[in-house]
C-alpha cells in the first residue's frame, strides 16, 4: 500500500501493520532529512507531492517489486510539508519468508520511488537561500537563484 | 485566425514551475497537438528550456509521453525533475 | 554496538539511539520467528548464545561492515531464550549519509551474524518434537531424533 | 602411563553437544596437542563424528582453528553448527 501524509510518520505502528506469522525477515528503509546537501548547510526541507499520481505510481512500484522479489507484505509512506533535520520523509517496510526478498524488494522500491513519483523537495539553507533539488538548472531564471 | 483549430487545455504547474509561473493552474486556448506542444507554448510561464527527459508530463492524471496527443478539454500536468525520498 | 538480550527487542527505542543529523538513510533488518521451517509447523523457538564470543565476533562484523560501507551508526541486538511466532530474534539498524551504504552494511551484518556468531536455535514443532537447526545430522544419536 | 604428559583441559559443550553430553562443562586430563584432539577424545560425549568445518571451536574465549594448540589449563569451547538470526 502506498500513502502520502502530512503527519509525522510512525514507524512502529507501520511495522506492526505488516505482522505475518509466515514472515522470517523484515527490511525497512527510511529517508531522513539531513543537515547538508552538496556542500550547503540545510536547515529544513519542504516536500511537495501530487498525491493522485504518487498513489498510482507507488502502487505500480510495489507490484513490480512483488513480481520480482515475492514478498508477503509491503508498505510505503511519503511525507509532505515542512520537515526538520532528522525527520522521516519516506518509510518503506517489506516482510518476506526469507531475508533476501525483503532486502531486494525494499531497495527496489526506494530506488524507483525516488525517480518516478511526482515529489519535489525545496531545501532551505542556513544562509536564507532556498532551492528546489534537481531543478536549479531546469528553469531559465529560477526563483531559487 | 482560425480559432476553430484551437483546443482548450488546462495546464497545471508544480513546484519550481508553479513558483516561476506564479500560478498553479491556468486554462489556455492554443493550437497544440502533443504534450510537448503544451510545454512549448507555456515555456515563458514555467521557464524551462526543454523537457529533456528529466521533466515529466501527465494528461488527465495519467503519466504520459511528451509526444502523447492532447485533446480539447484535457488537463496537462507539467512536472519539473522529481526528488522524492 | 553488539548486544545480546533476554528481553523483548524494542525497535523504536533502538532506532532513536541511532539518530544523527548527517544521516540521510536508515536501513533496518529484523529476523522474526516464523511458523514454518522446511515443512515443519513451528510453535516456538529457543535461542541459546555464548554471549562473550557473540559480543567480540559481533563487534568484528560491525567493524568490517564499516570498513567496506562507511556508515555513521550501526547497532545489532540478538535475543536469546524462548521466543514465540512473530517475535523479533535479531535486530540490525544502520544509518548513513546515503542509502547505498545503509543497505549494503545492513545486509553484510545479518549475513555474517547468521554464520559467525555462537548462537543456536531449537525449534519446537506442533507435533511435540524439537530439533536444533543445522544440527540434526551433526550428532550420531541426536537427542532431537 | 605417563600422567606427566597429560594436560588438564576444561571442555564446555553448547546446545546439542551439551544435551548429548548431559553436562555443560567438565574437566579432563588427556594427552592432547590440538583443539581437534580435544574434539576427538570427547567424541563419545558430544556425539559428533567430525568437526567438518561446520562445528567451531574457541580456546579461552577466542575463536580458534581445529589445529590450534591447547595448553595445560585451557578451556576449550565446542560449538555445534550455529544458527543465528
Coordinates of C-alpha atoms in Angstrom, one line a residue:
Chain A
X1 CA 0.0 0.0 0.0
X2 CA 1.2 3.4 -0.9
X3 CA 0.4 6.5 1.1
X4 CA 1.1 10.2 1.2
X5 CA 0.7 12.0 4.5
X6 CA 1.2 15.4 6.0
X7 CA 1.6 13.9 9.5
X8 CA 4.7 12.6 11.2
X9 CA 5.5 9.0 10.1
X10 CA 5.1 6.5 12.9
X11 CA 7.5 3.6 12.0
X12 CA 6.4 1.4 15.0
X13 CA 2.7 1.5 14.0
X14 CA 3.5 0.9 10.4
X15 CA 5.7 -2.1 11.2
X16 CA 3.0 -3.6 13.4
X17 CA 0.6 -3.4 10.4
X18 CA 2.9 -5.8 8.5
X19 CA 2.9 -8.6 11.0
X20 CA 2.6 -12.0 9.3
X21 CA 3.2 -15.4 11.0
X22 CA 4.9 -16.7 7.9
X23 CA 7.4 -13.9 7.9
X24 CA 11.0 -14.6 8.7
X25 CA 12.6 -11.3 7.5
X26 CA 11.7 -7.7 7.8
X27 CA 13.6 -4.9 6.0
X28 CA 12.8 -1.3 6.4
X29 CA 14.2 1.8 4.9
X30 CA 13.7 5.4 6.0
X31 CA 14.9 8.6 4.3
X32 CA 15.8 11.2 6.9
X33 CA 16.3 14.9 6.4
X34 CA 20.0 15.6 6.8
X35 CA 21.8 18.7 7.6
X36 CA 23.9 19.0 4.4
X37 CA 23.5 18.6 0.7
X38 CA 26.2 19.2 -1.9
X39 CA 28.1 21.5 0.4
X40 CA 25.1 23.5 1.6
X41 CA 24.0 23.6 5.2
X42 CA 20.4 22.6 5.2
X43 CA 18.0 23.9 7.9
X44 CA 14.8 22.3 6.7
X45 CA 13.1 20.7 3.7
X46 CA 9.8 21.4 2.1
X47 CA 8.2 18.4 0.3
X48 CA 5.5 18.8 -2.3
X49 CA 3.7 15.9 -4.0
X50 CA 1.0 15.4 -6.5
X51 CA -0.9 12.8 -4.5
X52 CA -3.1 11.2 -7.1
X53 CA -0.2 10.2 -9.3
X54 CA 2.0 9.4 -6.3
X55 CA -0.5 6.8 -5.3
X56 CA -1.0 5.1 -8.7
X57 CA 2.8 5.2 -9.5
X58 CA 3.7 4.0 -6.0
X59 CA 1.3 1.0 -6.2
X60 CA 2.9 0.1 -9.6
X61 CA 6.3 0.1 -8.0
X62 CA 5.1 -2.1 -5.1
X63 CA 3.6 -4.5 -7.6
X64 CA 6.8 -4.6 -9.7
X65 CA 8.8 -5.4 -6.6
X66 CA 6.5 -8.2 -5.6
X67 CA 6.7 -9.7 -9.1
X68 CA 10.5 -9.7 -9.0
X69 CA 11.1 -10.5 -5.3
X70 CA 7.9 -12.2 -4.0
X71 CA 7.3 -10.7 -0.6
X72 CA 4.4 -11.2 1.9
X73 CA 3.7 -7.6 2.8
X74 CA 5.0 -4.2 1.9
X75 CA 4.0 -0.6 2.5
X76 CA 5.4 2.8 1.6
X77 CA 4.6 6.2 3.1
X78 CA 5.9 9.5 1.8
X79 CA 5.5 12.6 3.9
X80 CA 4.9 16.1 2.5
X81 CA 5.1 19.6 4.0
X82 CA 7.8 21.2 6.0
X83 CA 10.3 18.8 7.6
X84 CA 13.1 19.4 10.1
X85 CA 16.5 17.8 10.3
X86 CA 16.1 14.2 11.4
X87 CA 12.5 13.9 10.3
X88 CA 11.5 10.8 8.3
X89 CA 10.5 11.8 4.8
X90 CA 9.8 8.4 3.4
X91 CA 9.3 5.0 5.1
X92 CA 9.3 1.6 3.4
X93 CA 8.7 -1.8 5.1
X94 CA 8.8 -5.2 3.5
X95 CA 8.3 -8.6 5.1
X96 CA 9.0 -11.9 3.4
X97 CA 9.6 -15.6 4.3
X98 CA 13.4 -15.1 3.9
X99 CA 15.6 -12.1 4.1
X100 CA 16.8 -11.9 0.5
X101 CA 13.4 -10.9 -0.9
X102 CA 12.8 -8.3 1.9
X103 CA 16.2 -6.6 1.2
X104 CA 15.9 -6.6 -2.6
X105 CA 12.3 -5.5 -2.7
X106 CA 12.9 -2.7 -0.2
X107 CA 15.9 -1.5 -2.2
X108 CA 13.9 -1.7 -5.5
X109 CA 11.0 0.3 -4.0
X110 CA 13.1 3.2 -2.7
X111 CA 15.2 3.4 -5.9
X112 CA 12.1 3.7 -8.0
X113 CA 10.2 6.0 -5.6
X114 CA 12.9 8.5 -5.8
X115 CA 12.8 8.8 -9.6
X116 CA 9.3 8.0 -10.5
X117 CA 6.9 9.7 -8.0
X118 CA 5.9 13.3 -8.6
X119 CA 7.5 14.6 -5.4
X120 CA 9.7 17.6 -5.2
X121 CA 11.8 19.0 -2.4
X122 CA 12.9 22.5 -1.7
X123 CA 15.9 22.9 0.6
X124 CA 16.0 25.9 2.9
X125 CA 19.7 26.8 3.7
X126 CA 21.3 28.3 6.7
X127 CA 22.1 31.5 4.7
X128 CA 18.5 32.1 4.0
X129 CA 18.5 30.9 0.4
X130 CA 16.4 28.0 -0.8
X131 CA 16.4 25.8 -3.9
X132 CA 14.5 23.0 -5.5
X133 CA 16.6 19.9 -5.6
X134 CA 17.4 18.6 -9.1
X135 CA 15.8 21.7 -10.5
X136 CA 18.2 24.6 -10.2
X137 CA 19.3 24.4 -13.8
X138 CA 16.0 23.4 -15.3
X139 CA 14.5 26.9 -15.3
X140 CA 15.9 29.8 -17.2
X141 CA 15.6 32.4 -14.5
X142 CA 14.9 30.3 -11.5
X143 CA 13.3 31.8 -8.4
X144 CA 15.9 29.8 -6.4
X145 CA 18.9 31.7 -7.9
Chain B
X1 CA -7.2 33.5 -37.2
X2 CA -8.8 30.0 -37.2
X3 CA -10.0 29.7 -33.6
X4 CA -11.8 26.5 -34.5
X5 CA -8.4 24.7 -34.6
X6 CA -7.5 25.8 -31.1
X7 CA -8.0 23.5 -28.1
X8 CA -8.9 24.4 -24.6
X9 CA -6.3 23.0 -22.3
X10 CA -5.9 23.3 -18.6
X11 CA -2.3 23.4 -17.6
X12 CA -1.1 22.7 -14.0
X13 CA 2.4 23.7 -12.8
X14 CA 4.2 22.0 -10.0
X15 CA 7.0 23.0 -7.6
X16 CA 9.5 25.3 -9.3
X17 CA 7.3 25.5 -12.4
X18 CA 4.5 26.8 -10.3
X19 CA 6.7 29.3 -8.5
X20 CA 8.1 30.6 -11.8
X21 CA 4.7 30.8 -13.4
X22 CA 3.2 32.5 -10.3
X23 CA 0.0 30.4 -10.8
X24 CA -0.7 26.7 -10.0
X25 CA -3.2 26.3 -12.9
X26 CA -4.4 28.2 -15.9
X27 CA -6.6 27.4 -18.9
X28 CA -5.4 28.4 -22.4
X29 CA -6.6 28.1 -25.9
X30 CA -3.9 27.0 -28.2
X31 CA -3.1 25.2 -31.4
X32 CA -1.4 22.2 -29.8
X33 CA -1.2 18.6 -30.9
X34 CA 1.0 16.9 -28.3
X35 CA 2.1 17.3 -24.6
X36 CA 5.3 18.7 -26.0
X37 CA 3.5 21.4 -27.8
X38 CA 1.8 22.4 -24.5
X39 CA 5.3 22.5 -22.9
X40 CA 6.5 24.8 -25.7
X41 CA 3.6 27.3 -25.7
X42 CA 3.9 27.6 -21.9
X43 CA 7.7 27.9 -21.9
X44 CA 7.7 31.5 -20.8
X45 CA 5.4 30.6 -17.9
X46 CA 7.3 27.6 -16.4
X47 CA 10.6 28.9 -17.5
X48 CA 12.2 25.6 -18.6
X49 CA 14.2 25.3 -21.9
X50 CA 13.1 21.8 -22.8
X51 CA 11.6 18.7 -21.2
X52 CA 14.9 16.9 -21.9
X53 CA 13.8 13.7 -20.2
X54 CA 14.1 15.0 -16.7
X55 CA 10.8 16.8 -16.7
X56 CA 7.7 14.6 -16.8
X57 CA 4.1 15.1 -18.0
X58 CA 0.7 13.7 -17.2
X59 CA -2.5 14.1 -19.1
X60 CA -5.7 13.8 -17.0
X61 CA -3.9 12.2 -14.1
X62 CA -2.1 9.5 -16.2
X63 CA 1.6 9.6 -16.8
X64 CA 2.2 10.4 -20.5
X65 CA 4.9 10.8 -23.0
X66 CA 5.9 14.1 -24.5
X67 CA 4.6 13.0 -27.9
X68 CA 1.2 11.9 -26.5
X69 CA -1.7 13.7 -28.2
X70 CA -3.8 16.2 -26.3
X71 CA -7.5 16.7 -26.8
X72 CA -9.8 19.6 -26.3
X73 CA -10.6 19.8 -22.6
X74 CA -7.6 17.9 -21.4
X75 CA -5.7 18.8 -18.2
X76 CA -1.9 18.7 -18.8
X77 CA 0.3 18.4 -15.7
X78 CA 3.9 19.8 -16.1
X79 CA 6.3 18.2 -13.6
X80 CA 9.8 19.5 -13.1
X81 CA 12.5 17.0 -12.2
X82 CA 11.4 14.9 -9.2
X83 CA 13.3 14.4 -6.0
X84 CA 11.4 12.1 -3.7
X85 CA 12.7 10.2 -0.6
Chain C
X1 CA 27.5 -1.9 19.2
X2 CA 26.6 -5.6 19.5
X3 CA 24.3 -6.8 22.3
X4 CA 22.7 -10.0 23.5
X5 CA 19.5 -9.8 25.5
X6 CA 16.9 -11.9 27.1
X7 CA 14.3 -9.2 26.9
X8 CA 12.0 -8.3 24.1
X9 CA 13.7 -6.2 21.5
X10 CA 12.3 -2.6 21.2
X11 CA 13.0 -1.4 17.6
X12 CA 11.6 2.1 18.2
X13 CA 14.0 2.7 21.1
X14 CA 16.9 1.2 19.3
X15 CA 16.2 3.3 16.2
X16 CA 16.1 6.5 18.3
X17 CA 19.5 5.7 19.6
X18 CA 21.0 5.9 16.1
X19 CA 19.7 9.5 15.4
X20 CA 22.4 11.5 13.6
X21 CA 21.8 14.9 11.9
X22 CA 24.1 13.9 9.0
X23 CA 22.1 10.8 8.3
X24 CA 20.0 10.6 5.1
X25 CA 19.3 6.9 5.1
X26 CA 18.3 4.3 7.6
X27 CA 18.1 0.6 6.9
X28 CA 16.9 -1.9 9.4
X29 CA 16.6 -5.7 9.3
X30 CA 14.7 -7.9 11.7
X31 CA 14.6 -11.6 11.9
X32 CA 11.2 -12.8 13.0
X33 CA 10.2 -16.3 14.3
X34 CA 8.1 -17.8 11.6
X35 CA 5.6 -20.6 11.8
X36 CA 7.2 -23.0 9.4
X37 CA 10.7 -24.3 8.6
X38 CA 11.5 -26.9 6.0
X39 CA 8.0 -28.3 6.0
X40 CA 7.6 -28.5 9.8
X41 CA 5.0 -26.4 11.7
X42 CA 7.0 -24.5 14.3
X43 CA 5.3 -23.4 17.5
X44 CA 8.2 -21.6 19.2
X45 CA 11.9 -21.2 19.1
X46 CA 14.6 -21.4 21.8
X47 CA 17.7 -19.4 21.2
X48 CA 20.9 -20.1 23.1
X49 CA 24.0 -18.0 22.7
X50 CA 27.5 -17.8 24.2
X51 CA 27.5 -14.2 25.0
X52 CA 31.2 -13.3 25.4
X53 CA 32.0 -14.5 21.9
X54 CA 28.8 -13.2 20.4
X55 CA 29.9 -9.7 21.5
X56 CA 33.5 -9.9 20.3
X57 CA 32.5 -11.5 17.0
X58 CA 29.6 -9.2 16.5
X59 CA 31.8 -6.1 17.0
X60 CA 34.2 -7.5 14.4
X61 CA 31.4 -7.9 11.9
X62 CA 30.2 -4.3 12.6
X63 CA 33.7 -3.0 12.1
X64 CA 34.2 -5.0 8.8
X65 CA 30.9 -3.5 7.5
X66 CA 32.0 0.0 8.4
X67 CA 35.3 -0.5 6.6
X68 CA 33.5 -1.7 3.4
X69 CA 30.4 0.5 3.5
X70 CA 31.3 3.6 5.6
X71 CA 28.2 4.2 7.8
X72 CA 27.5 6.7 10.6
X73 CA 25.9 4.5 13.2
X74 CA 25.1 0.8 13.5
X75 CA 23.8 -1.5 16.1
X76 CA 22.9 -5.2 16.4
X77 CA 20.9 -6.9 19.1
X78 CA 20.3 -10.7 19.3
X79 CA 17.7 -12.1 21.6
X80 CA 18.0 -15.4 23.5
X81 CA 15.6 -17.5 25.4
X82 CA 12.1 -18.8 24.4
X83 CA 10.5 -16.9 21.5
X84 CA 7.0 -17.1 20.1
X85 CA 5.9 -16.8 16.4
X86 CA 6.3 -13.2 15.3
X87 CA 8.9 -12.3 18.0
X88 CA 12.0 -10.5 16.8
X89 CA 15.1 -12.6 17.3
X90 CA 17.6 -10.2 15.8
X91 CA 17.6 -6.5 15.1
X92 CA 20.1 -4.6 13.0
X93 CA 19.9 -0.9 12.3
X94 CA 22.4 1.1 10.1
X95 CA 22.3 4.9 9.4
X96 CA 24.5 6.5 6.7
X97 CA 24.7 9.7 4.7
X98 CA 23.2 8.0 1.6
X99 CA 21.1 4.9 1.3
X100 CA 23.6 2.6 -0.5
X101 CA 25.9 2.2 2.5
X102 CA 23.0 1.6 4.8
X103 CA 21.5 -1.2 2.7
X104 CA 24.8 -2.9 2.0
X105 CA 26.2 -2.7 5.5
X106 CA 22.9 -4.0 7.0
X107 CA 22.9 -6.9 4.6
X108 CA 26.5 -7.7 5.3
X109 CA 25.9 -7.6 9.0
X110 CA 23.0 -10.0 9.0
X111 CA 24.7 -12.4 6.6
X112 CA 27.7 -12.7 8.8
X113 CA 25.8 -12.7 12.1
X114 CA 24.0 -15.8 10.9
X115 CA 27.1 -17.8 10.2
X116 CA 29.7 -16.5 12.6
X117 CA 28.1 -15.8 16.0
X118 CA 27.9 -18.7 18.5
X119 CA 24.1 -18.8 18.5
X120 CA 21.9 -21.9 18.3
X121 CA 18.2 -22.3 17.9
X122 CA 16.0 -25.2 18.8
X123 CA 12.7 -25.5 17.0
X124 CA 9.7 -26.8 18.9
X125 CA 7.2 -28.3 16.5
X126 CA 3.4 -28.7 16.6
X127 CA 3.7 -32.5 16.9
X128 CA 5.8 -32.2 20.1
X129 CA 9.2 -32.9 18.6
X130 CA 12.0 -30.4 18.7
X131 CA 15.3 -30.1 16.8
X132 CA 18.4 -28.0 16.8
X133 CA 18.5 -26.1 13.5
X134 CA 21.5 -27.1 11.2
X135 CA 22.5 -29.7 13.7
X136 CA 20.2 -32.7 13.2
X137 CA 22.8 -34.7 11.3
X138 CA 25.8 -33.5 13.3
X139 CA 25.4 -35.8 16.2
X140 CA 25.5 -39.6 16.0
X141 CA 22.4 -40.3 18.1
X142 CA 20.9 -36.9 18.5
X143 CA 18.5 -36.1 21.3
X144 CA 16.3 -34.4 18.8
X145 CA 15.7 -37.6 16.8
Chain D
X1 CA 51.0 -44.5 32.0
X2 CA 52.9 -41.2 31.7
X3 CA 50.5 -38.8 33.5
X4 CA 53.1 -36.1 33.3
X5 CA 52.3 -35.8 29.5
X6 CA 48.6 -35.3 30.2
X7 CA 47.1 -31.8 30.2
X8 CA 44.2 -30.6 32.3
X9 CA 41.6 -29.2 29.9
X10 CA 38.2 -27.8 30.7
X11 CA 35.7 -28.6 28.0
X12 CA 32.4 -26.7 27.5
X13 CA 29.6 -28.1 25.4
X14 CA 26.9 -26.0 23.8
X15 CA 23.4 -26.5 22.5
X16 CA 23.0 -30.0 21.1
X17 CA 26.5 -31.0 22.3
X18 CA 25.5 -30.1 25.8
X19 CA 22.3 -32.0 25.6
X20 CA 24.0 -35.0 24.2
X21 CA 26.8 -34.9 26.8
X22 CA 24.3 -34.3 29.6
X23 CA 26.7 -31.7 31.1
X24 CA 27.6 -28.2 30.2
X25 CA 31.2 -28.4 31.3
X26 CA 33.7 -31.0 32.5
X27 CA 37.4 -31.1 33.2
X28 CA 39.5 -33.9 31.8
X29 CA 43.1 -34.9 31.8
X30 CA 44.2 -36.1 28.4
X31 CA 47.1 -36.4 26.1
X32 CA 46.0 -33.7 23.6
X33 CA 48.0 -31.4 21.4
X34 CA 45.3 -29.5 19.4
X35 CA 41.7 -28.4 19.6
X36 CA 41.0 -31.2 17.2
X37 CA 42.4 -33.7 19.7
X38 CA 40.0 -32.4 22.3
X39 CA 37.2 -32.9 19.9
X40 CA 38.3 -36.5 19.3
X41 CA 38.7 -37.5 22.9
X42 CA 35.3 -36.1 23.8
X43 CA 33.6 -37.6 20.7
X44 CA 31.5 -40.0 22.8
X45 CA 30.4 -37.1 24.9
X46 CA 29.3 -34.6 22.3
X47 CA 28.3 -37.3 19.8
X48 CA 29.6 -35.6 16.7
X49 CA 31.6 -37.6 14.0
X50 CA 33.9 -34.8 13.0
X51 CA 34.2 -31.1 13.2
X52 CA 33.9 -31.0 9.3
X53 CA 34.0 -27.2 9.1
X54 CA 30.5 -26.7 10.4
X55 CA 31.4 -27.0 14.1
X56 CA 33.5 -24.3 15.6
X57 CA 35.9 -24.1 18.5
X58 CA 37.2 -21.5 20.8
X59 CA 40.0 -21.6 23.3
X60 CA 39.8 -19.4 26.4
X61 CA 37.1 -17.2 24.8
X62 CA 39.0 -16.7 21.5
X63 CA 37.8 -18.3 18.3
X64 CA 40.4 -20.8 17.2
X65 CA 41.2 -23.3 14.4
X66 CA 40.9 -27.0 14.9
X67 CA 44.7 -27.3 14.6
X68 CA 45.3 -24.6 17.3
X69 CA 47.5 -26.0 20.1
X70 CA 46.0 -26.4 23.6
X71 CA 47.9 -25.9 26.8
X72 CA 47.5 -27.2 30.2
X73 CA 44.7 -25.3 32.0
X74 CA 43.0 -24.2 28.8
X75 CA 39.2 -24.0 28.4
X76 CA 38.0 -25.4 25.1
X77 CA 34.6 -24.5 23.9
X78 CA 32.9 -26.9 21.4
X79 CA 30.3 -25.2 19.3
X80 CA 27.9 -27.2 17.1
X81 CA 26.8 -25.6 13.8
X82 CA 25.5 -22.2 14.5
X83 CA 22.1 -20.8 13.5
X84 CA 21.7 -17.2 14.5
X85 CA 19.2 -14.7 13.3

